[in-house]
PDB file of C-alpha atoms in Angstrom:
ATOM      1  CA  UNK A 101       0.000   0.000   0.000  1.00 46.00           C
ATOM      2  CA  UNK A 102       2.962   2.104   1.053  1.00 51.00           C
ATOM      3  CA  UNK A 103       4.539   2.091  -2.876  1.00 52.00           C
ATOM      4  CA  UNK A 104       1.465   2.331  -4.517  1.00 47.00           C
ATOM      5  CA  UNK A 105       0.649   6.101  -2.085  1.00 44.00           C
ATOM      6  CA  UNK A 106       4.329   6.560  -3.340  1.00 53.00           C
ATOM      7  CA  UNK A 107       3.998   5.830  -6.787  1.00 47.00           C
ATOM      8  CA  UNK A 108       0.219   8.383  -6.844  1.00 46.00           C
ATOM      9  CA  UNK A 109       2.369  11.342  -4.962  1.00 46.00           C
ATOM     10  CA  UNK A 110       4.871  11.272  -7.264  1.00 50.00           C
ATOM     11  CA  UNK A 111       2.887  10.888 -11.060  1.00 46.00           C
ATOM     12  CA  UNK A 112       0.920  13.942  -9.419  1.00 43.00           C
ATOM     13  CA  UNK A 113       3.897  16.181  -8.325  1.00 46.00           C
ATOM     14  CA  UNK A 114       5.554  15.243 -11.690  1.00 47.00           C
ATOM     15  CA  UNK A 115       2.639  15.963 -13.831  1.00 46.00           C
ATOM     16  CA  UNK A 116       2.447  19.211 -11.546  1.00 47.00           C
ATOM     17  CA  UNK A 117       6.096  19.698 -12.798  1.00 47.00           C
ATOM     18  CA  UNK A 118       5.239  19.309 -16.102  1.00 50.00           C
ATOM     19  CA  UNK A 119       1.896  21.389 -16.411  1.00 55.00           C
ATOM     20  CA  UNK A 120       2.798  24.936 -18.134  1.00 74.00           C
ATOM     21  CA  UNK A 121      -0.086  26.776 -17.761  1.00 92.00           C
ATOM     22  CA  UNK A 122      -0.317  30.681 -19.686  1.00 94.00           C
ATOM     23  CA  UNK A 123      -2.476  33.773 -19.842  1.00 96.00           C
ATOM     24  CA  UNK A 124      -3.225  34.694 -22.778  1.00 96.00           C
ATOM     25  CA  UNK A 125      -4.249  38.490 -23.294  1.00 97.00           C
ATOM     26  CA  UNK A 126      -5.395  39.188 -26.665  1.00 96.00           C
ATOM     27  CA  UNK A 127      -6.776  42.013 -28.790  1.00 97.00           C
ATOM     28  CA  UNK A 128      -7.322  43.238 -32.028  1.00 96.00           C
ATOM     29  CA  UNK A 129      -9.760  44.399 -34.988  1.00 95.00           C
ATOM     30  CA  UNK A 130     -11.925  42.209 -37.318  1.00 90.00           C
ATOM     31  CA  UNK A 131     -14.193  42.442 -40.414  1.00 89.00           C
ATOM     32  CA  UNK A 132     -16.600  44.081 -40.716  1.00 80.00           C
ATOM     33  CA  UNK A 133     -15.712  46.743 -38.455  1.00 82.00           C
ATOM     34  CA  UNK A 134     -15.334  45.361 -34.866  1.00 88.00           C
ATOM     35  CA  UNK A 135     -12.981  45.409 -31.851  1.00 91.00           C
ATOM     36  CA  UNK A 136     -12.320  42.560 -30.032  1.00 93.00           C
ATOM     37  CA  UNK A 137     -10.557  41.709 -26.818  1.00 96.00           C
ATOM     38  CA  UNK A 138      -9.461  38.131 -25.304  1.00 96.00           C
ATOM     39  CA  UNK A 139      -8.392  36.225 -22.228  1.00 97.00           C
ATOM     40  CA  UNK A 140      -8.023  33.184 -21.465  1.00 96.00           C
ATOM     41  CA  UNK A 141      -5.769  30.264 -19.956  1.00 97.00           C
ATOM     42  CA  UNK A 142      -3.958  27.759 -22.214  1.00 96.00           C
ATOM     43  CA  UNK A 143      -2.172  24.781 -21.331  1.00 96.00           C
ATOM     44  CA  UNK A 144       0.482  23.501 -23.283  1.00 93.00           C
ATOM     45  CA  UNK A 145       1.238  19.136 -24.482  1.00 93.00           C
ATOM     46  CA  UNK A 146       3.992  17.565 -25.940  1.00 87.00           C
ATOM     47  CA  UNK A 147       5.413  18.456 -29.221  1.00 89.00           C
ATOM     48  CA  UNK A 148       4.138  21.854 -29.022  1.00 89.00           C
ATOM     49  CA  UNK A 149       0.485  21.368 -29.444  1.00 94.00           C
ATOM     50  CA  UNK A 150      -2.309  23.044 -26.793  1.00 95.00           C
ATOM     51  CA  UNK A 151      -5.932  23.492 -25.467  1.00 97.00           C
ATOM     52  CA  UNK A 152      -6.726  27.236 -24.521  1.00 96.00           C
ATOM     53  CA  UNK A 153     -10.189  27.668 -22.468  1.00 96.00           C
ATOM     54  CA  UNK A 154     -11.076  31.805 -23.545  1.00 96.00           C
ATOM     55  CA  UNK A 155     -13.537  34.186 -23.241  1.00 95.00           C
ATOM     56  CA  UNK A 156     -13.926  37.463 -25.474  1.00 93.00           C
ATOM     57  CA  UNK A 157     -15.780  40.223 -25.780  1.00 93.00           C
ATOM     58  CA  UNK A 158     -15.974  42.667 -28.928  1.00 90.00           C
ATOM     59  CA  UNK A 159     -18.206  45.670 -30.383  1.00 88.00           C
ATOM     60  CA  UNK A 160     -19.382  46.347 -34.294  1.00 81.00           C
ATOM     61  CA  UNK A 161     -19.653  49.697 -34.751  1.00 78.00           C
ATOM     62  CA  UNK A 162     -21.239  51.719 -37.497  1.00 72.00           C
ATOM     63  CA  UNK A 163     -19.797  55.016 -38.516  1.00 69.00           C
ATOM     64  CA  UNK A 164     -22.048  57.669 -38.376  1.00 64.00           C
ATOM     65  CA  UNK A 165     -24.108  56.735 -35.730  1.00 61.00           C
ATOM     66  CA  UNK A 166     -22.116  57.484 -32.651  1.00 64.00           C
ATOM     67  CA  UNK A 167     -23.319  54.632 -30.349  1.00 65.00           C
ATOM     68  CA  UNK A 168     -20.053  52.863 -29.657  1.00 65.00           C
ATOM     69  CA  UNK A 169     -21.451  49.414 -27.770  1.00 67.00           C
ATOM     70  CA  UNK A 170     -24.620  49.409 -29.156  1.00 72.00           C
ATOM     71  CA  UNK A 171     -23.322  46.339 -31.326  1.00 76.00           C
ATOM     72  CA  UNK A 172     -21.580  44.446 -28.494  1.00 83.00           C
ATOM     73  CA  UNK A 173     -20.876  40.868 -28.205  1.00 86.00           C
ATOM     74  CA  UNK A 174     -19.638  38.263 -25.990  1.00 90.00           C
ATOM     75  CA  UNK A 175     -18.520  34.409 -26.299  1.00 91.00           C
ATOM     76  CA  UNK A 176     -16.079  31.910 -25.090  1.00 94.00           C
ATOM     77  CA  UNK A 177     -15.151  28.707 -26.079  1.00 95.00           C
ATOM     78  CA  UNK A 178     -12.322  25.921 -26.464  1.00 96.00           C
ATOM     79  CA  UNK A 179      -9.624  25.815 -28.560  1.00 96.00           C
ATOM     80  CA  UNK A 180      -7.176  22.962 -29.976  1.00 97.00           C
ATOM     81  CA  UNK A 181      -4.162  24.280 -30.927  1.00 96.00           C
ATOM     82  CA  UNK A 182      -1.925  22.071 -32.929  1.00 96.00           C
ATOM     83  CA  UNK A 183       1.618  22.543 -33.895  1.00 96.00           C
ATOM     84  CA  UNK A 184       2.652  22.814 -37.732  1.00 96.00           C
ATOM     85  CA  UNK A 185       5.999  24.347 -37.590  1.00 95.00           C
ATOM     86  CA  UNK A 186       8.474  25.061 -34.963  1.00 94.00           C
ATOM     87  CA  UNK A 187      11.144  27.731 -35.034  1.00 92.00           C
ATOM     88  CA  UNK A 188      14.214  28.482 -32.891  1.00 92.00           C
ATOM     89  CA  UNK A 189      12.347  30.532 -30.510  1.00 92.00           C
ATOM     90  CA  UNK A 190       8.539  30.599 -31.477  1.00 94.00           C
ATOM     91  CA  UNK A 191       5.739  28.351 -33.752  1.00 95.00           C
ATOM     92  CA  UNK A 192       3.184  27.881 -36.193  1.00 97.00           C
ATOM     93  CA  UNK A 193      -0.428  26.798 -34.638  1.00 96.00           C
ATOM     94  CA  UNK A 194      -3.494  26.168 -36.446  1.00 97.00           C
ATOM     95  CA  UNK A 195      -6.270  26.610 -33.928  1.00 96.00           C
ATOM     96  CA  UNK A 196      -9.796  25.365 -34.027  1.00 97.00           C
ATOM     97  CA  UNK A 197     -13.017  24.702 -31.545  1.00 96.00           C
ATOM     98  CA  UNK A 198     -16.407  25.796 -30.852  1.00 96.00           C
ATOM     99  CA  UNK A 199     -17.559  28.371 -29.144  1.00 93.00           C
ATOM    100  CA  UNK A 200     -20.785  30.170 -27.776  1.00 92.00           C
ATOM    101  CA  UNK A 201     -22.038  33.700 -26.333  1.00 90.00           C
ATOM    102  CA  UNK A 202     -24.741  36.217 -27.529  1.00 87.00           C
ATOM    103  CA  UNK A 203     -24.715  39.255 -29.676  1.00 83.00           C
ATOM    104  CA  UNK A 204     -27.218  42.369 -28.953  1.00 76.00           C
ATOM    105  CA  UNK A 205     -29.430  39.974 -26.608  1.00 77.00           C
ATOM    106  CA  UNK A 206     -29.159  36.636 -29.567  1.00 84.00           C
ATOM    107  CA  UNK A 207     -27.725  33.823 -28.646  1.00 88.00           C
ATOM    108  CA  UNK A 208     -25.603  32.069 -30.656  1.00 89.00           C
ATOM    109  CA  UNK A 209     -23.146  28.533 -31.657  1.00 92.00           C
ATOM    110  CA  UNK A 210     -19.899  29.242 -34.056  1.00 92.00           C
ATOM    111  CA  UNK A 211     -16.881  27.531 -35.014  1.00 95.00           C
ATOM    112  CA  UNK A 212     -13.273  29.406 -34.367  1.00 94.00           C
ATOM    113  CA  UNK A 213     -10.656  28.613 -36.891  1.00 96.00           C
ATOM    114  CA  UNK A 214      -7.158  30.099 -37.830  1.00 96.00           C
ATOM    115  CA  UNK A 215      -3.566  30.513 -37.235  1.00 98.00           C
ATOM    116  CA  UNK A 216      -1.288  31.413 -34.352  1.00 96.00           C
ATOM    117  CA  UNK A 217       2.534  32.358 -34.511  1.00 97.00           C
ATOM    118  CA  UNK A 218       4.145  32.646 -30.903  1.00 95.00           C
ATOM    119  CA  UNK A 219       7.435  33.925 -30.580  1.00 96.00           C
ATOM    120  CA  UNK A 220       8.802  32.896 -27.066  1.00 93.00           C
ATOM    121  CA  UNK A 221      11.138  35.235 -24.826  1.00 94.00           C
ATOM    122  CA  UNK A 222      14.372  34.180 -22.593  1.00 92.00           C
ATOM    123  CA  UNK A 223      12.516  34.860 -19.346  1.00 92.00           C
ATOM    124  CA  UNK A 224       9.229  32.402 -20.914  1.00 90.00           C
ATOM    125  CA  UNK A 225       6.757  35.197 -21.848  1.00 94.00           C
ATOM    126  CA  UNK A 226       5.790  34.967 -25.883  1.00 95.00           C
ATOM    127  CA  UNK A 227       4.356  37.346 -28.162  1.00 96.00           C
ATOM    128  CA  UNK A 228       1.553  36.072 -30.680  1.00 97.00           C
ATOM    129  CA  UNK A 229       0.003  36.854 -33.930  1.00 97.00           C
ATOM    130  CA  UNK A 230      -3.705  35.471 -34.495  1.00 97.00           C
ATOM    131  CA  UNK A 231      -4.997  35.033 -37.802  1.00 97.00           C
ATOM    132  CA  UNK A 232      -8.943  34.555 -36.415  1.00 95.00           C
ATOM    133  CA  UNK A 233     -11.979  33.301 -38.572  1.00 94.00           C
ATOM    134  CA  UNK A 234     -15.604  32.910 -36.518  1.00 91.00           C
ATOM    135  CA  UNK A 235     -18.732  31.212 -38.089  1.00 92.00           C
ATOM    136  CA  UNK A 236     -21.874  31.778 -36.062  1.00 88.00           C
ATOM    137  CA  UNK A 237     -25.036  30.163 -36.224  1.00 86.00           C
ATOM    138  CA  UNK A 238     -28.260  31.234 -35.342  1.00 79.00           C
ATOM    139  CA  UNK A 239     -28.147  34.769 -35.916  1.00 72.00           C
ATOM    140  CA  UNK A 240     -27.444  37.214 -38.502  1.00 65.00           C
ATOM    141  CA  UNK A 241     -23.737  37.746 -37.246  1.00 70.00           C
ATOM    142  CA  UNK A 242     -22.485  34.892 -39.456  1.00 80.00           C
ATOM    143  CA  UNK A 243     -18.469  35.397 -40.123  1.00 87.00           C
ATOM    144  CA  UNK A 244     -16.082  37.282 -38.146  1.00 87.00           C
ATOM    145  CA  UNK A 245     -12.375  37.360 -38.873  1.00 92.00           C
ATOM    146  CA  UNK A 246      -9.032  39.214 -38.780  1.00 94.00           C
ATOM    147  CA  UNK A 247      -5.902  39.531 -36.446  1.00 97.00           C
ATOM    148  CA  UNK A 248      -5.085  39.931 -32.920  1.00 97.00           C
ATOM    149  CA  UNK A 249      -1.830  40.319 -31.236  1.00 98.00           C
ATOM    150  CA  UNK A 250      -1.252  39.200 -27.594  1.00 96.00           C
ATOM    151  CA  UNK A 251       0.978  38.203 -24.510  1.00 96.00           C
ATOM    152  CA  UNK A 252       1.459  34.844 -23.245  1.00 95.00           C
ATOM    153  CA  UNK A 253       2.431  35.129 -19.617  1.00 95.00           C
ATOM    154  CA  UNK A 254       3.546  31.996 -17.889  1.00 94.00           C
ATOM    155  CA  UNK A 255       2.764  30.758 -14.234  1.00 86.00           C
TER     156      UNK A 255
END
């Protein structure tokens, strides 16, 4: 009994180890006309590849009217992030997962795709590029995409 408490304290203080968990603060504009913002925590696997749990918020405006968050959303979602290149200090990602939130009071389902590049710093923070595309269902907000930049802080 005494190796197998043994064996359980150390798989869980090595997968402890091993976890390398990140904030990631995002924000950026995308078509048609809209301002988005991002947080969220991802966790990173072998070989590169991670899942990112996020939540955003973001605002269509219309020039001319003047009412800034009269065309606000918010949504969050999972992500799979999977590795397709690695450099000397960064990488290549193509993301994809589903997501959900509500736009002017509408509720709504949608499908995230893109790309991610991450350059990583000596002291472990990283600097990303998003390449974003949304497809929503159930309301007339339908597609959604363009690019973000962001910090990846570790802890």
């Amino acid at each position: 009994m005494k190796k197998i408490l043994i064996a359980l304290v150390c798989a869980v203080v090595s997968l402890g180890a091993s976890a390398q968990g990140k904030l990631t603060v995002n924000a950026g504009f995308l078509f048609p006309s809209t301002l988005n913002a991002t947080v969220g925590y991802e966790h990173s696997f072998t070989y590169g590849n991670a899942v990112e749990l996020f939540g955003e918020i973001g605002n269509h405006w219309k020039s001319g009217e003047g009412q800034f968050w009269k065309g606000y959303y918010w949504d969050g979602g999972i992500l799979y992030k999977h590795r397709l290149v690695r450099y000397k200090n960064g990488m290549l990602r193509f993301r994809f997962g589903p997501e959900f939130g509500a736009t002017e009071r509408k509720f709504f389902l949608g499908i995230e795709g893109g790309f991610e590049y991450n350059y990583i710093f000596q002291n472990g923070w990283g600097f990303s590029l998003i390449q974003k595309n949304n497809v929503n269902f159930i309301h007339g907000d339908t597609f959604r995409n363009g690019l973000l930049i962001g910090l990846k802080i570790p802890f």
